[in-house]
GROMACS .gro file of C-alpha atoms in nm:
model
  208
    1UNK     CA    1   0.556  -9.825  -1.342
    2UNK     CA    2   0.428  -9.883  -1.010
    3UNK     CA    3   0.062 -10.005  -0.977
    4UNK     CA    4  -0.025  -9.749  -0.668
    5UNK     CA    5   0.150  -9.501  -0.409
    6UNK     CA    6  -0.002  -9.358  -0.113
    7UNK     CA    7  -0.041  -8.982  -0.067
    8UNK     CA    8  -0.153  -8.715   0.162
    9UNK     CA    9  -0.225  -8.367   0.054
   10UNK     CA   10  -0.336  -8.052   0.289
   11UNK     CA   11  -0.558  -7.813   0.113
   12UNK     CA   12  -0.854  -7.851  -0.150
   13UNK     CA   13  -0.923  -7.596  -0.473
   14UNK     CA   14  -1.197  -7.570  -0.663
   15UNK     CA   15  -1.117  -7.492  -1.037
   16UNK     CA   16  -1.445  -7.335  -1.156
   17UNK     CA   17  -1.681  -7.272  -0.782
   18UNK     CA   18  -1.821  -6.929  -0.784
   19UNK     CA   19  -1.831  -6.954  -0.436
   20UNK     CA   20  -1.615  -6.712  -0.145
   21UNK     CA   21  -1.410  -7.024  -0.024
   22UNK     CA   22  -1.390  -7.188  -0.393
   23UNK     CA   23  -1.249  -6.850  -0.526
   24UNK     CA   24  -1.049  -6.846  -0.181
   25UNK     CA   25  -0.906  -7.175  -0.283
   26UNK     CA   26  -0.815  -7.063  -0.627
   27UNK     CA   27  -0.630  -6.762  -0.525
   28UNK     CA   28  -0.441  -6.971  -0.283
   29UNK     CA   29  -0.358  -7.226  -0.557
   30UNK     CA   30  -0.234  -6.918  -0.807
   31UNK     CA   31  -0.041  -6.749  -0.513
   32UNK     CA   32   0.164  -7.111  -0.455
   33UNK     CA   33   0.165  -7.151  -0.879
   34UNK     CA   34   0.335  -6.757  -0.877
   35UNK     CA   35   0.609  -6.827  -0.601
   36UNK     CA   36   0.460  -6.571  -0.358
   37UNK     CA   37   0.620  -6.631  -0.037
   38UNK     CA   38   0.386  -6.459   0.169
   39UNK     CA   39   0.102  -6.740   0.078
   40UNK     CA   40   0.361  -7.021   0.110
   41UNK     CA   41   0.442  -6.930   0.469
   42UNK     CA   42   0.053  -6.861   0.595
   43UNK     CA   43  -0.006  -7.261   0.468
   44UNK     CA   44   0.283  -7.391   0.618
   45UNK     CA   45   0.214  -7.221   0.934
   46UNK     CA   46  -0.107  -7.377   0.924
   47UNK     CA   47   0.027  -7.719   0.816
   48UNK     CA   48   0.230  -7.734   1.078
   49UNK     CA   49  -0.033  -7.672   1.333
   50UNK     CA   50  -0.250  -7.889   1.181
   51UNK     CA   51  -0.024  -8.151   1.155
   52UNK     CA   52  -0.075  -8.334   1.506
   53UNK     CA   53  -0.408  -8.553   1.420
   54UNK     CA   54  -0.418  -8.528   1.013
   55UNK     CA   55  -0.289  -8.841   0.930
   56UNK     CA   56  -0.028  -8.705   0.700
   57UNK     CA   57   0.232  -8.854   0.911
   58UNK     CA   58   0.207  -9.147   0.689
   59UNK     CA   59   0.388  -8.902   0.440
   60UNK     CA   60   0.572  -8.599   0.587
   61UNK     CA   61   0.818  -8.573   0.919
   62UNK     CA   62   1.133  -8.520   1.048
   63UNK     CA   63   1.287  -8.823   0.889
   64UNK     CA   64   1.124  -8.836   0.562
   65UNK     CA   65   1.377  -8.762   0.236
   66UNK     CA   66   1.189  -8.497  -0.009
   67UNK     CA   67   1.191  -8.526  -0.411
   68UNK     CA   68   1.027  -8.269  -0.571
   69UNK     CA   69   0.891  -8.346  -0.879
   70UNK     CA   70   1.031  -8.176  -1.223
   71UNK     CA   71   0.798  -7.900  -1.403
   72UNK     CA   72   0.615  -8.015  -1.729
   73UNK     CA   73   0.926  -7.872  -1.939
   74UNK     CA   74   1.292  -7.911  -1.895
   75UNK     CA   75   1.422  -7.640  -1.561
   76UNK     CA   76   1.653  -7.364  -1.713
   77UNK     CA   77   1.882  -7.239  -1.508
   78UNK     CA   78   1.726  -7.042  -1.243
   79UNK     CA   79   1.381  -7.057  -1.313
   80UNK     CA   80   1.095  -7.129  -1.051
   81UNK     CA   81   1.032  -7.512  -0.931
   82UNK     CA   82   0.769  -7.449  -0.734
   83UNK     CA   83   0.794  -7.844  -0.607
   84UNK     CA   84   1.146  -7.734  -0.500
   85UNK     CA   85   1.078  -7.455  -0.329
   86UNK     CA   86   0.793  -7.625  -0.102
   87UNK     CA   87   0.972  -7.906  -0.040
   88UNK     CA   88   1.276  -7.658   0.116
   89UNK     CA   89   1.004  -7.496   0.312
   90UNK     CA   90   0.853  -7.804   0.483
   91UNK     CA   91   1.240  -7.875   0.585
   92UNK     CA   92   1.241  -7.596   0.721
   93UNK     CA   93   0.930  -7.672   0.921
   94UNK     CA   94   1.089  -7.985   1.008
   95UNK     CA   95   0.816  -8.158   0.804
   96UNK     CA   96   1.138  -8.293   0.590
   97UNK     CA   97   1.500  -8.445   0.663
   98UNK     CA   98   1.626  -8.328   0.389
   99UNK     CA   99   1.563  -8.209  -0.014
  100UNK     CA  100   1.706  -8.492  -0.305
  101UNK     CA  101   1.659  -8.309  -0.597
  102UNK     CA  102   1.669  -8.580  -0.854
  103UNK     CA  103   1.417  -8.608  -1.093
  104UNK     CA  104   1.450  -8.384  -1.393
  105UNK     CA  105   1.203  -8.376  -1.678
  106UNK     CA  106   1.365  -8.460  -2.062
  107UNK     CA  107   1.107  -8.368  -2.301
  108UNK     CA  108   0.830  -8.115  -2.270
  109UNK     CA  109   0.465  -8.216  -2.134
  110UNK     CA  110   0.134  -8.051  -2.215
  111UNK     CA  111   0.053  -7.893  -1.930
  112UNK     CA  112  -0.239  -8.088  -1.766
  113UNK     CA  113  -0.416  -7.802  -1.597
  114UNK     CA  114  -0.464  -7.683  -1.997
  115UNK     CA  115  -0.591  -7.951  -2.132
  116UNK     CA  116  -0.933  -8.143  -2.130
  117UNK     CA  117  -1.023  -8.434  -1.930
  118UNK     CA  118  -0.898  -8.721  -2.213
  119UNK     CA  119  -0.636  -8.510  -2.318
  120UNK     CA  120  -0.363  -8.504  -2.061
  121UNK     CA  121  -0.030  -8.669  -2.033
  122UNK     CA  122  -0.075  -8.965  -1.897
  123UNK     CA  123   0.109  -9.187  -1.629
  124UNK     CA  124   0.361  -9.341  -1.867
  125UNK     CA  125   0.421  -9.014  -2.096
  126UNK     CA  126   0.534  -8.872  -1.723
  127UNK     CA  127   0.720  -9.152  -1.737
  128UNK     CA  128   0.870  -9.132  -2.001
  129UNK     CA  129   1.015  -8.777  -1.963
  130UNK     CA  130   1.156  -8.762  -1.603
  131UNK     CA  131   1.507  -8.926  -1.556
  132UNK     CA  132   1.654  -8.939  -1.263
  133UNK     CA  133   1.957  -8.752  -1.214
  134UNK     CA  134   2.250  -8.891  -1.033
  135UNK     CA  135   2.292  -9.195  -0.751
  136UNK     CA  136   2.019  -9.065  -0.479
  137UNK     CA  137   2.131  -9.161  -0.122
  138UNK     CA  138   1.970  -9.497   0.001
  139UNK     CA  139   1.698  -9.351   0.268
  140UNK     CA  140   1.443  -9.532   0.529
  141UNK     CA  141   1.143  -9.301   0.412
  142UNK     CA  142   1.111  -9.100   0.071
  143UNK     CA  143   0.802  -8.866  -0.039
  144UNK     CA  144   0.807  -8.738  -0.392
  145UNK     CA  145   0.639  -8.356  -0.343
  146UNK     CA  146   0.437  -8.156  -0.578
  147UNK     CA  147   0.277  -7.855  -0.576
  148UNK     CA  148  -0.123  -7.950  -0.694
  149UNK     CA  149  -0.256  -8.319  -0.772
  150UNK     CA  150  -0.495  -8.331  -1.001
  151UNK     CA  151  -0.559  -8.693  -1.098
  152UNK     CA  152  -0.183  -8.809  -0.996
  153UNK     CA  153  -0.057  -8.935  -1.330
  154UNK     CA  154   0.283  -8.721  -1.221
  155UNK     CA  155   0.344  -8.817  -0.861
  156UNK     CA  156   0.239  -9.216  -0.967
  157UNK     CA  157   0.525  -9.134  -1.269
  158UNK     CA  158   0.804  -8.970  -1.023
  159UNK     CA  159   0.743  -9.214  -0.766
  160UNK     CA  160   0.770  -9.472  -0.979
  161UNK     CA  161   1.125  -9.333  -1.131
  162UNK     CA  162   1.261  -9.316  -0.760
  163UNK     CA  163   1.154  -9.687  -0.696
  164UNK     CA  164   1.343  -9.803  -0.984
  165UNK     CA  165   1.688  -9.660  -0.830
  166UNK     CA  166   1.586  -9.699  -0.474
  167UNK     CA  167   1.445 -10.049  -0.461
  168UNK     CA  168   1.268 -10.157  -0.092
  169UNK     CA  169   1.219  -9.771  -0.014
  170UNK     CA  170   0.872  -9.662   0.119
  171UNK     CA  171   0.801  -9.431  -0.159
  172UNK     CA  172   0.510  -9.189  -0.073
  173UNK     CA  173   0.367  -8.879  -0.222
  174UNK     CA  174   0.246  -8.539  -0.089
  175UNK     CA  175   0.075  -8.263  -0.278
  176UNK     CA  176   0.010  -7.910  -0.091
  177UNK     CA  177  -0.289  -7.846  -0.286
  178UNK     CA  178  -0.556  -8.124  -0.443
  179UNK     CA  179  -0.792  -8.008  -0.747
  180UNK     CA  180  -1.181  -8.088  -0.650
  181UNK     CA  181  -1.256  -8.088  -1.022
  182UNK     CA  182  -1.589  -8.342  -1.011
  183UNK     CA  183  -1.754  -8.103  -0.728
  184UNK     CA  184  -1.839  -7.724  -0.802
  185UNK     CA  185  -1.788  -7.597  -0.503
  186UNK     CA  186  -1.591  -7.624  -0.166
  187UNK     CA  187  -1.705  -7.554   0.181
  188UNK     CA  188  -1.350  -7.511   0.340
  189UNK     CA  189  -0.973  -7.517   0.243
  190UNK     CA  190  -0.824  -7.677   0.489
  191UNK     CA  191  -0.905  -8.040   0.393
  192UNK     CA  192  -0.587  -8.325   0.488
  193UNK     CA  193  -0.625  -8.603   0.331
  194UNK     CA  194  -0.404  -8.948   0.266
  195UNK     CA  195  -0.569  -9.207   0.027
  196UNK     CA  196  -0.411  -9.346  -0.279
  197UNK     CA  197  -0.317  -9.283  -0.649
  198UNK     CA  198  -0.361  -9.586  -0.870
  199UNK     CA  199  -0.278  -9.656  -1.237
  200UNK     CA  200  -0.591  -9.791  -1.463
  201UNK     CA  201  -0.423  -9.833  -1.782
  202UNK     CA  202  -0.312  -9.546  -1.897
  203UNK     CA  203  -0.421  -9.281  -1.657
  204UNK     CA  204  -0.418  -9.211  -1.234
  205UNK     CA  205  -0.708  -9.220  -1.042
  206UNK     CA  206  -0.692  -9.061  -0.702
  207UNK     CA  207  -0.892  -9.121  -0.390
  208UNK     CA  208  -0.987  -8.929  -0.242
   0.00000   0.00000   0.00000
């Protein structure tokens, strides 16, 4: 397991603020969790004009390989990945070179979102349950994608999955949404941020 990865994410979403922007936020987050395209395309528009200035260079661009990271249970064939299907839009933005979809999950996770604070999968049961699938291409600049980041136990897991078969690659991580669990409200949306995800023993902390 790696010890850290860096990350950037774009938008923040409050999971309980009674608030218009924290129930903004949380409709936002549902619309992305639901596969509605319409809510997809109004972020990336506003990624991608955002872009310029947020500092999430350090993860996303025109030469950076995208690996979406694998649902909590094994995909079926033809069900939603939402970490997929973001990860094809930002190539599309020409936020991405190109998709590598090569992680795939084994063996079912709780889902974190469900569970209480000391209760969620941690780093290594993420671990644990993601091979990777195939011989990925050797690549200058990799970014493992998801679609929310709570604490970062599963990008620090996929990350560290793609280091083991891609040894000396600048392994990243980007998340389109990030949960502001500890805070009950938020004053805006449209927060970038890039920071880290490290691993204290058996869970992720993220910061910010």
């Amino acid at each position: 397991l790696l010890s850290e990865v860096r990350f950037g994410a774009f938008l923040v979403y409050s999971p309980r603020g009674i608030s218009e922007v924290s129930q903004r936020s949380r409709s936002l987050s549902y619309g992305i969790k639901q596969g509605r395209q319409e809510t997809l395309k109004a972020i990336i528009d506003r990624l991608v004009r955002e872009f310029p200035g947020s500092g999430l260079d350090e993860v996303l661009g025109p030469d950076v390989v995208l690996v979406p990271t694998p649902r909590s249970a094994p995909l079926l064939t033809g069900a939603f990945w939402p970490a997929h299907w973001i990860s094809t839009a930002l190539v599309a933005a020409g936020l991405g070179a190109r998709v590598l979809p090569c992680l795939e999950r084994r063996d079912q996770v709780r889902k974190s979102a469900f569970q209480p604070m000391g209760d969620r999968p941690s780093v290594q049961t993420h671990y644990d349950t993601m091979n990777v699938t195939g011989l990925p291409l050797a690549a200058g600049r990799v970014t493992v994608v998801d679609d929310v980041v709570t604490k970062g136990s599963t990008l620090l897991a996929a990350a560290s999955r793609v280091a083991e078969v891609l040894p000396g690659t600048d392994i990243r991580a980007f998340a389109l949404i990030r949960t502001m669990g500890l805070q009950p409200e938020v004053d805006k949306i449209v927060l970038p941020c890039v920071g880290e995800i490290r691993r204290v023993g058996d869970e992720a902390s993220r910061r910010p």
